[in-house]
Each structure stands twice: as structure tokens, then as C-alpha cells.
Short mmCIF file of C-alpha atoms in Angstrom, two decimals:
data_model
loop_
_atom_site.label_atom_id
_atom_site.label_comp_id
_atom_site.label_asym_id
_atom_site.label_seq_id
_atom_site.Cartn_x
_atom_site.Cartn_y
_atom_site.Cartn_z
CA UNK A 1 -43.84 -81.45 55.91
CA UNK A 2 -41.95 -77.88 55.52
CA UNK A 3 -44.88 -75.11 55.66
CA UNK A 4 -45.10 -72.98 52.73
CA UNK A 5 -43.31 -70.23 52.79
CA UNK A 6 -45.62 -67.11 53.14
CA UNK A 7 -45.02 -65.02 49.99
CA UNK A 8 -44.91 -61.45 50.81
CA UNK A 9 -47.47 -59.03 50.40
CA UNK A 10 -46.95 -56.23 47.99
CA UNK A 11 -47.69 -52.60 50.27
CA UNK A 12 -50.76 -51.05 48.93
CA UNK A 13 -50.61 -47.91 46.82
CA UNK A 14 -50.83 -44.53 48.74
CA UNK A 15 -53.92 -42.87 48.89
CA UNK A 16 -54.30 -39.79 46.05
CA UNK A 17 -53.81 -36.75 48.10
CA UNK A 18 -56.80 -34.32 48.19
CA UNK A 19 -56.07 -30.61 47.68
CA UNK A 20 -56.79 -28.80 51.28
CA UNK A 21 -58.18 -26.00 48.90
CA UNK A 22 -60.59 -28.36 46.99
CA UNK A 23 -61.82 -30.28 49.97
CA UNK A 24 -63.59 -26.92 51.54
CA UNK A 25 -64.77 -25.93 47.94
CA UNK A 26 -67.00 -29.06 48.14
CA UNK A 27 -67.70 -28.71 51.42
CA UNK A 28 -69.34 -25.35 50.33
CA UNK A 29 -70.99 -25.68 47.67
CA UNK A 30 -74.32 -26.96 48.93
CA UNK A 31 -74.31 -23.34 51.52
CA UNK A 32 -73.60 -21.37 48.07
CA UNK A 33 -76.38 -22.95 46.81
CA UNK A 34 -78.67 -22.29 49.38
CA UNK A 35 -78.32 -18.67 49.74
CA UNK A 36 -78.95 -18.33 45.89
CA UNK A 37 -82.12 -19.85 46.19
CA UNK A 38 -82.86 -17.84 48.55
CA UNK A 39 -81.75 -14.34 46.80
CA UNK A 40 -83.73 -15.87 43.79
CA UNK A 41 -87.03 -16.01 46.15
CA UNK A 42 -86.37 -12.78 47.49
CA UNK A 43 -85.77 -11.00 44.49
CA UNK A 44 -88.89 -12.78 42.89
CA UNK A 45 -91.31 -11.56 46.08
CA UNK A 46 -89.93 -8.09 45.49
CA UNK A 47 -90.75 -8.20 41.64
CA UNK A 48 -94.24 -9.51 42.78
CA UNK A 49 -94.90 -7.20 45.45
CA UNK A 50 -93.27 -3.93 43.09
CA UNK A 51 -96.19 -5.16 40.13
CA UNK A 52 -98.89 -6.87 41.87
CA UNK A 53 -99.75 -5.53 45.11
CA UNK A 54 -97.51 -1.59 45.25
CA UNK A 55 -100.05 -1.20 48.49
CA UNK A 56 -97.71 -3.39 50.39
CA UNK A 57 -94.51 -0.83 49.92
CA UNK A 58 -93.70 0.98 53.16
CA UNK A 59 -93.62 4.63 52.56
CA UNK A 60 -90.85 4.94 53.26
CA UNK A 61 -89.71 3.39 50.03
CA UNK A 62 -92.74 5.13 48.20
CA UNK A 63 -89.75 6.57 45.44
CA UNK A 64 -89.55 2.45 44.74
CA UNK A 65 -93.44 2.55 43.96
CA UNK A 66 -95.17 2.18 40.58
CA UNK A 67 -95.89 5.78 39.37
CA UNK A 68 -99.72 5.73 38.79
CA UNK A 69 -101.15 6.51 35.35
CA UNK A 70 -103.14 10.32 35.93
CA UNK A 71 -106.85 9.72 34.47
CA UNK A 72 -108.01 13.39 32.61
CA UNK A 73 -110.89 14.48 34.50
CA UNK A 74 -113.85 14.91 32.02
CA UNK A 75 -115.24 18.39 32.64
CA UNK A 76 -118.38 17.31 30.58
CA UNK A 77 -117.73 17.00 27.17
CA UNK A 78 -116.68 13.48 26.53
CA UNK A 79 -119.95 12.73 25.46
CA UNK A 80 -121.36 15.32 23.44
CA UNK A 81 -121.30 15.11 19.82
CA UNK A 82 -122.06 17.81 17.14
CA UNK A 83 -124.74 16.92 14.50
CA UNK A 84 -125.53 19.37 11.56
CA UNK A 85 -123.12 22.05 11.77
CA UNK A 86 -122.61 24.62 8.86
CA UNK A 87 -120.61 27.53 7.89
CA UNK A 88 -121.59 30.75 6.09
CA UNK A 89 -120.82 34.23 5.41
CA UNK A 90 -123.65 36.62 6.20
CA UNK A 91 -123.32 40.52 5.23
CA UNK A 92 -125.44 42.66 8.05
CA UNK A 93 -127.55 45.58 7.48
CA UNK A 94 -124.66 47.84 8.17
CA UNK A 95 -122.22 46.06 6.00
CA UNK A 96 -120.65 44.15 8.26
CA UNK A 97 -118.80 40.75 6.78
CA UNK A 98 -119.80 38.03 9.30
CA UNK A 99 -118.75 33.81 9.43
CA UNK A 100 -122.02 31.92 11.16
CA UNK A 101 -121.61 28.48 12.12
CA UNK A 102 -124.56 26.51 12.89
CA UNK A 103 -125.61 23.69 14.12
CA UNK A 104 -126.97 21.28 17.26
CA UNK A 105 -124.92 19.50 20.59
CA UNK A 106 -125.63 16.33 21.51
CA UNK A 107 -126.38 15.49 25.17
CA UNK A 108 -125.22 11.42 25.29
CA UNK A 109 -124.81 11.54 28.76
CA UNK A 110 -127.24 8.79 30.78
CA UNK A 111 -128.43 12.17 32.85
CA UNK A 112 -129.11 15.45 31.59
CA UNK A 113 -126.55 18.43 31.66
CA UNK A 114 -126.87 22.25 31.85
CA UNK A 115 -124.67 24.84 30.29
CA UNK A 116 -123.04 23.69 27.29
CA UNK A 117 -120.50 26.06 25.89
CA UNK A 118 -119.05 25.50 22.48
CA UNK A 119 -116.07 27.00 20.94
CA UNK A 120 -115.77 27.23 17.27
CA UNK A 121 -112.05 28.49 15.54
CA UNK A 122 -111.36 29.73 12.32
CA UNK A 123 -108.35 28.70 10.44
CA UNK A 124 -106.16 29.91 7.80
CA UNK A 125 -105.00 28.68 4.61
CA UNK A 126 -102.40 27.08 6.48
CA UNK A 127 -104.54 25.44 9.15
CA UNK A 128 -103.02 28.08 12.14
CA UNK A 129 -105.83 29.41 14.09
CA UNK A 130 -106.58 33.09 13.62
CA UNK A 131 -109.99 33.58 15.51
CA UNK A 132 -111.87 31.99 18.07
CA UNK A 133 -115.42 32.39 19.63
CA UNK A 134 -117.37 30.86 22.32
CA UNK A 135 -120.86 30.59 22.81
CA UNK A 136 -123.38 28.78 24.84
CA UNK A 137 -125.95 26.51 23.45
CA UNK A 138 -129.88 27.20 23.28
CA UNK A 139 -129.20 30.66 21.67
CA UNK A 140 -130.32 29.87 17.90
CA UNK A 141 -130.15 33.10 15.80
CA UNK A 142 -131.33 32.83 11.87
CA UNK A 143 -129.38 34.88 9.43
CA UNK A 144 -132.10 37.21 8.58
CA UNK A 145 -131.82 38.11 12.59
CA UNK A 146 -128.21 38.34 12.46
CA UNK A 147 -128.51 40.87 9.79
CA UNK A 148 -130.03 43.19 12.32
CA UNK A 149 -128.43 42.59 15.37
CA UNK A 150 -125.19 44.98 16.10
CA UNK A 151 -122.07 43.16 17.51
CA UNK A 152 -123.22 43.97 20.98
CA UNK A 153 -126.70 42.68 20.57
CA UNK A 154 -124.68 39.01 19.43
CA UNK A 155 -122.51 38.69 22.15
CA UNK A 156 -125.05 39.47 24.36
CA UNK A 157 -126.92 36.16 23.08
CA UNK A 158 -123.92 33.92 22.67
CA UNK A 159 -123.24 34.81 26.62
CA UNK A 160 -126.24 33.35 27.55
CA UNK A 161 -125.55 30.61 30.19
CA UNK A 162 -129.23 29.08 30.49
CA UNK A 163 -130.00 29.73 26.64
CA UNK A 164 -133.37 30.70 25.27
CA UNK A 165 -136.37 29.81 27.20
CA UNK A 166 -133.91 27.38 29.33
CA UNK A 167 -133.16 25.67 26.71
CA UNK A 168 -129.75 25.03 28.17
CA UNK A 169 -131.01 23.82 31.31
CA UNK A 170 -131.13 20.38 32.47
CA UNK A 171 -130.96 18.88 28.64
CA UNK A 172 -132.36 15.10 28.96
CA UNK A 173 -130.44 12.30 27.46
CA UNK A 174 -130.47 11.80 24.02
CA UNK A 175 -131.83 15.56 23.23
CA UNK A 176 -130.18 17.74 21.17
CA UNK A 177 -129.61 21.82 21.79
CA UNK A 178 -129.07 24.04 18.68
CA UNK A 179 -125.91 26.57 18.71
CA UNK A 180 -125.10 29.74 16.83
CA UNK A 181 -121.27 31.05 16.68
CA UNK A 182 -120.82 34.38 14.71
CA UNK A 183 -117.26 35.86 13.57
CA UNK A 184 -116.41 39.54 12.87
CA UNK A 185 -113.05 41.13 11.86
CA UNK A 186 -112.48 38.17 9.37
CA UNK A 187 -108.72 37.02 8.22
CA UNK A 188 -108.74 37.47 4.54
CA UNK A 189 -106.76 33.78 4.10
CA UNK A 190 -110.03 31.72 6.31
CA UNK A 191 -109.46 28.69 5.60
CA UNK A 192 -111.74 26.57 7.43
CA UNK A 193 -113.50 26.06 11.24
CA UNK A 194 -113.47 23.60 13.50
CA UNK A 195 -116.39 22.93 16.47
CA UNK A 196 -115.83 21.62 20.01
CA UNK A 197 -116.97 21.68 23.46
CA UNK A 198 -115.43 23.17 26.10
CA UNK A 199 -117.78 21.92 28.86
CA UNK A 200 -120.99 21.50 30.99
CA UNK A 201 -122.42 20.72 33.89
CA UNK A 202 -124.10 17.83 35.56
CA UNK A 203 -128.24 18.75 35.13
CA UNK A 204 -130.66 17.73 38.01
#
């Protein structure tokens, strides 16, 4: 018997070429990928560090830290409130036209204080301030004594740090301390007053 004749085989089709160019680009990809993982994690333990824990920044980078919010000092007035105040016009004995305000300081500190000085303003018609007075507390005066007094005698008794009898001394929690603020040389357009305090100190 003849042997079939082999039939030829057909040549197989060339392998697609592969772009030099696109071969690297995949052989990078996984290193691009890795170093933006790891800027990510850097960038996020800065962030963290910058809000979080600023104590950590060398000082030498201190221009990078957080700038830290300034808390006002209280120079002893945040809690002291004003009950009962008044405003009046008093005419002295030797015709002097006078503006009282009246009225009592609250001590609602948990420990006493000492020395509370009040300011009170007068304001014109246009709410601008045209006069201001300070006094300390514990120096009542009525209005029949203000009559009498000169100015002297008045700003001799609003200058008094420790008040009447002490009265401004080492005020207990909760206690209140009557005030007296007089005005001379008044605008002719007063308008209205206002009543603060300026400070005191911590009592024993």
C-alpha cells in the first residue's frame, strides 16, 4: 500500500508585535502605583499630625503650626452683674446741675472679691459718649447728701478703694455692694447712660 501523502502544514500566523514603548508602560505601572499610595499616606499623617497633635511639629517648622486661639484674660468682671441701677438729675445747694446713677454690683464669683470699680458713661442724643466717670463700690451717697457735698468732697468718696466701712473688701459670693456715680458739666443733648465694670480683685 502507497502511504498517504503527508499534506502540508499551513505556517502559523506571526506573533502581534508589542510596542517597545508599551511593554515598559506596563511594566511600570504597579511602581507608579506604589509611590502614590505612599504620597497619599504621607500627606494624610501630615494633615493628622498639622490638626490633631501640632505638639509633634519640630520648631523648626513652628510657621507650619496651628496659630492658637488668644483666651481674654478676665480682670474680674465677667461675673458681676448690676441689679437696680437708676438715673437722676439732682440740683445741689449751690446750684450745681448734677446726673446720679445708682444702684448695686453683684459679686457671682464662687470666692469673694475686693475693689470693684464701676464706670458709668453718658451719651448723647446720638448714642456718642460725651462723659465718663468712675467710681468704686461701697461708697453709697443719698441725694439729700449730694446736695451738700462740693465736687471735691464727691470725688473724694467715689475714689475710695475699700468703700465705706470696708464695704468693698473681701465681698462674699452672692452679696451685693451698692454704687453711686455723679456727673457735673452736663452735655445739653444727654441722651442716656450706660453701667459697667472695669474690674476687681480676687478677695481672701
Amino acid at each position: 500500500m502507497e502511504e498517504a501523502a503527508e499534506e502540508p502544514q499551513e505556517p502559523e500566523p506571526p506573533a502581534a508585535p508589542v510596542s517597545p514603548r508599551r511593554a515598559a508602560r506596563s511594566r511600570r505601572s504597579p511602581v507608579l502605583l506604589i509611590v502614590l499610595v505612599a504620597l497619599l499616606v504621607l500627606i494624610g499623617g501630615a494633615v493628622a499630625v498639622f490638626f490633631w497633635a501640632p505638639q509633634f511639629i519640630p520648631d523648626s517648622l513652628s510657621r507650619f503650626k496651628p496659630v492658637k486661639k488668644q483666651v481674654a484674660a478676665d480682670i474680674g468682671v465677667r461675673r458681676l452683674s448690676f441689679k437696680g441701677v437708676t438715673g437722676s438729675f439732682v440740683d445741689s445747694n449751690d446750684a450745681r446741675r448734677l446726673f446720679v446713677v445708682q444702684g448695686m454690683v453683684k459679686n457671682d464669683y464662687p470666692k469673694p472679691r475686693s475693689f470693684i470699680l464701676v464706670k458709668g458713661t453718658i451719651l448723647d442724643d446720638q448714642g456718642h459718649p460725651v462723659r465718663m466717670k468712675m467710681a468704686y463700690a461701697g461708697n453709697p451717697m443719698s441725694e439729700a447728701v449730694i446736695r451738700t457735698l462740693t465736687s471735691a468732697r464727691i470725688a473724694q468718696a467715689m475714689k475710695n478703694r475699700a468703700g465705706k466701712g470696708n464695704s468693698n473688701v473681701n465681698i462674699p459670693p452672692g452679696k451685693q455692694v451698692p454704687f453711686t456715680i455723679v456727673f457735673e458739666n452736663l452735655p445739653e443733648n444727654l441722651g442716656e447712660f450706660t453701667v459697667e465694670a472695669v474690674q476687681s480683685s480676687p478677695g481672701r
